[in-house]
Short mmCIF file of C-alpha atoms in Angstrom, two decimals:
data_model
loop_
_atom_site.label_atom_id
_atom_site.label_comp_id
_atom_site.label_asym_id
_atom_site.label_seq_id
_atom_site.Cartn_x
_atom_site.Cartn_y
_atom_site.Cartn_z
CA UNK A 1 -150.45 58.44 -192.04
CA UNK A 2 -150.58 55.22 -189.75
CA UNK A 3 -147.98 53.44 -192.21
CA UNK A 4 -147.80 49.82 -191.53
CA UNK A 5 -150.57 48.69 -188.57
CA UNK A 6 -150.03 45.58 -186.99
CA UNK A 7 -152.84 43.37 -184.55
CA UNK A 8 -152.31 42.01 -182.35
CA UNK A 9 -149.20 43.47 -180.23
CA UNK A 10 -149.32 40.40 -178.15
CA UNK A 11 -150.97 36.74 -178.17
CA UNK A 12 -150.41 33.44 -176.36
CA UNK A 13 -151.61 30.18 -178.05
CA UNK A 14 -151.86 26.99 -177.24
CA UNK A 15 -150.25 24.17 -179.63
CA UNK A 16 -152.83 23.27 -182.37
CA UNK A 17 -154.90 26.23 -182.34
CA UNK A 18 -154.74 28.78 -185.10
CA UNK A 19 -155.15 32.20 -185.76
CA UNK A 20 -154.37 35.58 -188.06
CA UNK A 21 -151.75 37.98 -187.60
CA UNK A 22 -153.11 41.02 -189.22
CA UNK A 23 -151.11 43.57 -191.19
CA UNK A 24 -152.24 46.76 -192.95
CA UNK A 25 -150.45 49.50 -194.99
CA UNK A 26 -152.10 52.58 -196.20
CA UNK A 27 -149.33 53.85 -198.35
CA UNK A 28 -149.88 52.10 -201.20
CA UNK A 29 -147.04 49.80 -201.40
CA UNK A 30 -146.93 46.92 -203.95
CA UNK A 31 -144.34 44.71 -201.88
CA UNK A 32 -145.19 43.50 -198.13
CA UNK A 33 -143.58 41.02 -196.43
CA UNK A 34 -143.46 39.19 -193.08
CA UNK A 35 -140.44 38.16 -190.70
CA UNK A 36 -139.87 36.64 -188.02
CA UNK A 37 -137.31 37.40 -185.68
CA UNK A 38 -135.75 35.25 -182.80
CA UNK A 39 -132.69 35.90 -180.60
CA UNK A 40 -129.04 35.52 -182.65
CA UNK A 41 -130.75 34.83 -185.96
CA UNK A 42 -131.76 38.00 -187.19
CA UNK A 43 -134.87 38.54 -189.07
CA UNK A 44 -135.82 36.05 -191.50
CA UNK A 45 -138.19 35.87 -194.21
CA UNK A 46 -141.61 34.09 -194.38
CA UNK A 47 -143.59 35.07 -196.83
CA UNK A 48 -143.91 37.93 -199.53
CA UNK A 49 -146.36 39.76 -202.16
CA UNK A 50 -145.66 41.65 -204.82
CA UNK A 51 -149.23 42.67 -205.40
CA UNK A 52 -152.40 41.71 -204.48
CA UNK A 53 -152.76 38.27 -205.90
CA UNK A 54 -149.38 37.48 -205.89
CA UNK A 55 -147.66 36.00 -203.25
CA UNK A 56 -144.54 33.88 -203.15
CA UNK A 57 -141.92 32.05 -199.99
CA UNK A 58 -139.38 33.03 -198.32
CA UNK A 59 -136.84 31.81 -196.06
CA UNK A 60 -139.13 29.97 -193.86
CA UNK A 61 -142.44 29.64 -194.93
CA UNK A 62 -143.51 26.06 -192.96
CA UNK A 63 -145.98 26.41 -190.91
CA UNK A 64 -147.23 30.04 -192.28
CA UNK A 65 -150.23 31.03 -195.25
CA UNK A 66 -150.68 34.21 -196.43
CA UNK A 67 -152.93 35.84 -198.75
CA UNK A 68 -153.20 39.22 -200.66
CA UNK A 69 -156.52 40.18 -201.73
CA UNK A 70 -156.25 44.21 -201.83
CA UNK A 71 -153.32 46.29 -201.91
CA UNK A 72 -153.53 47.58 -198.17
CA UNK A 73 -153.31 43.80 -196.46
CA UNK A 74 -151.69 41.08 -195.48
CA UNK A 75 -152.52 39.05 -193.02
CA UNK A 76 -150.15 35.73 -191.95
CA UNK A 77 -152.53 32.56 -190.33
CA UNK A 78 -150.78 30.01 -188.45
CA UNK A 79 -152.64 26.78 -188.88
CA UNK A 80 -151.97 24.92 -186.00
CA UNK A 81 -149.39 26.51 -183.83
CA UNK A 82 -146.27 24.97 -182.25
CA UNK A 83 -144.06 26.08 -179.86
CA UNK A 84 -140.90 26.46 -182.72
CA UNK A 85 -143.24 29.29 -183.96
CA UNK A 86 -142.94 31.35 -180.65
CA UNK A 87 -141.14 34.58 -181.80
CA UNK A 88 -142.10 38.10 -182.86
CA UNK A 89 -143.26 38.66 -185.66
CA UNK A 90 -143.16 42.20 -188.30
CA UNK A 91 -144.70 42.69 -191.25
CA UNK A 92 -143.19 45.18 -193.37
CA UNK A 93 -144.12 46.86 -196.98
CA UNK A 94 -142.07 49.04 -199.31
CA UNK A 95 -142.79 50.49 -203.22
CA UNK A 96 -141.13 48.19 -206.29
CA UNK A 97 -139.82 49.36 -209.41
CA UNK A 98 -139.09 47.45 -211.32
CA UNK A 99 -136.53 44.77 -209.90
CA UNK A 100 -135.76 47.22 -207.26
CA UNK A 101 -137.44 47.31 -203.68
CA UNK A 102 -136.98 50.61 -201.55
CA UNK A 103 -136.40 50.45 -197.91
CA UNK A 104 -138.70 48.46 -195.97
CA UNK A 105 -141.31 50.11 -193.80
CA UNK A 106 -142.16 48.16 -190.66
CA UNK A 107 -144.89 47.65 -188.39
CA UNK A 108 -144.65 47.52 -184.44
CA UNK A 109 -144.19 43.91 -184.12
CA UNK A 110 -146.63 40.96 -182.84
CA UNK A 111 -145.15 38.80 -179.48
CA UNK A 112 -146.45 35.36 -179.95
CA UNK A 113 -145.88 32.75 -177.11
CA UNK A 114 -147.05 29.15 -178.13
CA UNK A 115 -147.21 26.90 -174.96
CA UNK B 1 -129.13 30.21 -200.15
CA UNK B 2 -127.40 33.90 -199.33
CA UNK B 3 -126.09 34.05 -195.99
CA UNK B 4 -125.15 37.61 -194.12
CA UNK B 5 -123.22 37.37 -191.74
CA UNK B 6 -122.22 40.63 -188.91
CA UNK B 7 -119.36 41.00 -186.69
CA UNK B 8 -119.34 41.74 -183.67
CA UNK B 9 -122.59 40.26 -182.60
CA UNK B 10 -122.35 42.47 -179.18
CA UNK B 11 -120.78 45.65 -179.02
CA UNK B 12 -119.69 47.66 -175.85
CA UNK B 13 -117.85 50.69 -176.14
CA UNK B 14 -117.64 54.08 -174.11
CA UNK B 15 -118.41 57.46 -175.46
CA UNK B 16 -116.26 59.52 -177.84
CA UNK B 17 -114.94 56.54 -179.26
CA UNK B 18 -114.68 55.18 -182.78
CA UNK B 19 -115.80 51.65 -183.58
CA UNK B 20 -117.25 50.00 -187.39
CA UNK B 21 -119.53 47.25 -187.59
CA UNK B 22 -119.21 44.71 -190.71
CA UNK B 23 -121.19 42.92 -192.72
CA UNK B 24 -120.48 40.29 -194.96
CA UNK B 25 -122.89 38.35 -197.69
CA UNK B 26 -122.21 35.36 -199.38
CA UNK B 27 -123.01 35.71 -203.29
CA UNK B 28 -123.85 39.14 -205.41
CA UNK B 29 -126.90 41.01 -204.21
CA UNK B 30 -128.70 43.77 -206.05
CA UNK B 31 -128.18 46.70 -202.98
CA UNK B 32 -127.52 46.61 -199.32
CA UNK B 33 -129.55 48.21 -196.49
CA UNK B 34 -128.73 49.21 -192.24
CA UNK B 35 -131.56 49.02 -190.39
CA UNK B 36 -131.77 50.51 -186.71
CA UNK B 37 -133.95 48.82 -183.54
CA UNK B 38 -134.14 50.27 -180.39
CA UNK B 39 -135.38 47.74 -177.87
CA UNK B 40 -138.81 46.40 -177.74
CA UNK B 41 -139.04 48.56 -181.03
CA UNK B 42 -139.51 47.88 -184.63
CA UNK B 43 -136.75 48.54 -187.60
CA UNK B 44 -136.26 51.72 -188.93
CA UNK B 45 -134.01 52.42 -192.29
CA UNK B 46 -130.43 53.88 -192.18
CA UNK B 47 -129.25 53.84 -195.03
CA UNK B 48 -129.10 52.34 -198.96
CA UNK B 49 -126.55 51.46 -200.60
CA UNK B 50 -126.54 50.83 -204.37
CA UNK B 51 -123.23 49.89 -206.04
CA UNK B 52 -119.49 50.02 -205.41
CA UNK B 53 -117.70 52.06 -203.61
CA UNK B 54 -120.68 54.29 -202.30
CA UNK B 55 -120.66 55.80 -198.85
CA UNK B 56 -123.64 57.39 -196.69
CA UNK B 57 -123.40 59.55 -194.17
CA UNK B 58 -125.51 60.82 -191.33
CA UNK B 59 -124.66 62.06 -188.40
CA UNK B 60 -122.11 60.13 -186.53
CA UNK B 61 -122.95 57.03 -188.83
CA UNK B 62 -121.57 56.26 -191.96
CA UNK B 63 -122.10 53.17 -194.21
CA UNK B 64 -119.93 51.86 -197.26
CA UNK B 65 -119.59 49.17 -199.42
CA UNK B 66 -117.40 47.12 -201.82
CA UNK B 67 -119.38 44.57 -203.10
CA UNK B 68 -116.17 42.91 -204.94
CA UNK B 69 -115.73 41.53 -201.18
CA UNK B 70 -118.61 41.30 -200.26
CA UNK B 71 -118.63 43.46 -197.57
CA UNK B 72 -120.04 46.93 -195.94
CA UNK B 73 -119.18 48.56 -192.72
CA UNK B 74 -120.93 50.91 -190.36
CA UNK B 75 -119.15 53.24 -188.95
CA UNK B 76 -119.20 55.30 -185.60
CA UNK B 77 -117.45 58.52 -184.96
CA UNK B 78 -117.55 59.63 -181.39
CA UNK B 79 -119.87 57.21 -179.93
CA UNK B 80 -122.74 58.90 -178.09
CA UNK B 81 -125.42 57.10 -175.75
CA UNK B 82 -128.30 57.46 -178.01
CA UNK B 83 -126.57 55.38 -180.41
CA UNK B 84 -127.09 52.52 -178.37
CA UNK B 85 -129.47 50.33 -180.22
CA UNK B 86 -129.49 46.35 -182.23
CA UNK B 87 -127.91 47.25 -185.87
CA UNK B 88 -128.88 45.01 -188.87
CA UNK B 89 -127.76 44.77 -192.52
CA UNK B 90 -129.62 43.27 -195.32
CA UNK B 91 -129.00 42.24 -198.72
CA UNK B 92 -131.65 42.15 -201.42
CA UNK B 93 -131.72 39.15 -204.22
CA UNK B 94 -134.19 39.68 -207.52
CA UNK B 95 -134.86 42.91 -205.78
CA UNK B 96 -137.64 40.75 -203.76
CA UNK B 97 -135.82 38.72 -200.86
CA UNK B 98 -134.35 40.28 -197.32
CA UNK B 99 -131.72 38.60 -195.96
CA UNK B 100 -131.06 39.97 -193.01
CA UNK B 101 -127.66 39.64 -190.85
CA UNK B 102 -127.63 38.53 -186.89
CA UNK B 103 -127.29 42.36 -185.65
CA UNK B 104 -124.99 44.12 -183.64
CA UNK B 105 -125.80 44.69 -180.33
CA UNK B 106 -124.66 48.64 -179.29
CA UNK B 107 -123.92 49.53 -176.42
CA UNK B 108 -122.26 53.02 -175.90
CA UNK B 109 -121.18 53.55 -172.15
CA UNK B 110 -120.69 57.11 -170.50
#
């Protein structure tokens, strides 16, 4: 199994421009999520599903859309980039029941630089 | 909003020896996880931790938690070098939300 894929491993951007981070699970996991992680501050939250057509905010969803049209994927589009948003980003998925969310599986990571 | 917080944030300590790492969170969460990342790497899961008073173990790691404080600790027997990695805790809230802690920067010295 390839668990949680993430593309691309690296990307520079200019400010304004846009584009898709892409994540894909193939263990059938209701719950994926995306984070963002900068020095000192941990990881923190931006946006979550619970299923495909359901998707909800996290921590710090400014700046971030997500979607969930199938099971396997969800991909996070920056609209128009700015340089706050330079960080690395992980998507991660995990099964629900219930209320209760198992450990989080977690892709490779995406380095974005915005300049 | 839940806050978790970790002390220490960096961690130096030479082989053999015994250190714990804590975590604190702010209001009642539903379970509480460690996550491991070696650098340049991504997270992999340590441990879960469900209600009071429970204790994992593996290897020379083990995790508890009293959640009338608010508080779990990892601890390290016997510090080897592979250990050396960033060490996070998260909390869970409506069984949907991570909220992670800063990490712990490892380092185990020979």
């Amino acid at each position: 199994n390839a668990g949680v894929t993430q593309t691309p491993k690296f990307q520079v951007l200019k400010t304004g421009q846009s584009m898709t981070l892409q994540c894909a699970q193939d263990m059938n996991h209701e719950y994926m999520s995306w984070y963002r992680q900068d020095p000192g501050m941990g990881l923190r939250l931006i946006h979550y599903s619970v299923g495909a057509g359901i998707t909800d905010q996290g921590e710090v969803p400014n700046g971030y859309n997500v979607s969930r049209s199938t099971t396997e994927d969800f991909p996070l589009r920056l609209l128009s980039a700015a340089p706050s948003q330079t960080s690395v980003y992980f998507c991660a998925s995990s099964y629900v029941w219930g209320t209760v969310t198992t450990p989080l599986h977690f892709g490779n990571g995406t380095r974005l630089t915005v300049t | 909003e839940l806050k978790v917080e970790q002390n220490p944030l960096f961690l130096s300590m030479q082989e053999g020896k015994n250190y714990t790492i804590y975590c604190n969170y702010s209001t009642t969460s539903d379970r509480l996880y460690w996550y491991r990342q070696d650098p340049g790497k991504s997270l992999e899961s340590l441990f879960v931790l469900l209600s009071n008073g429970a204790v994992k173990q593996e290897g020379r790691l083990m995790a508890s938690l009293d959640t009338k404080a608010r508080l779990s600790t990892l601890h390290i027997t016997a510090a080897v070098h592979d250990l050396s990695a960033t060490y996070f805790c998260a909390v869970t809230r409506g069984g949907n939300q991570f909220y992670f802690g800063t990490g712990t920067s490892l380092t185990v010295i020979p």
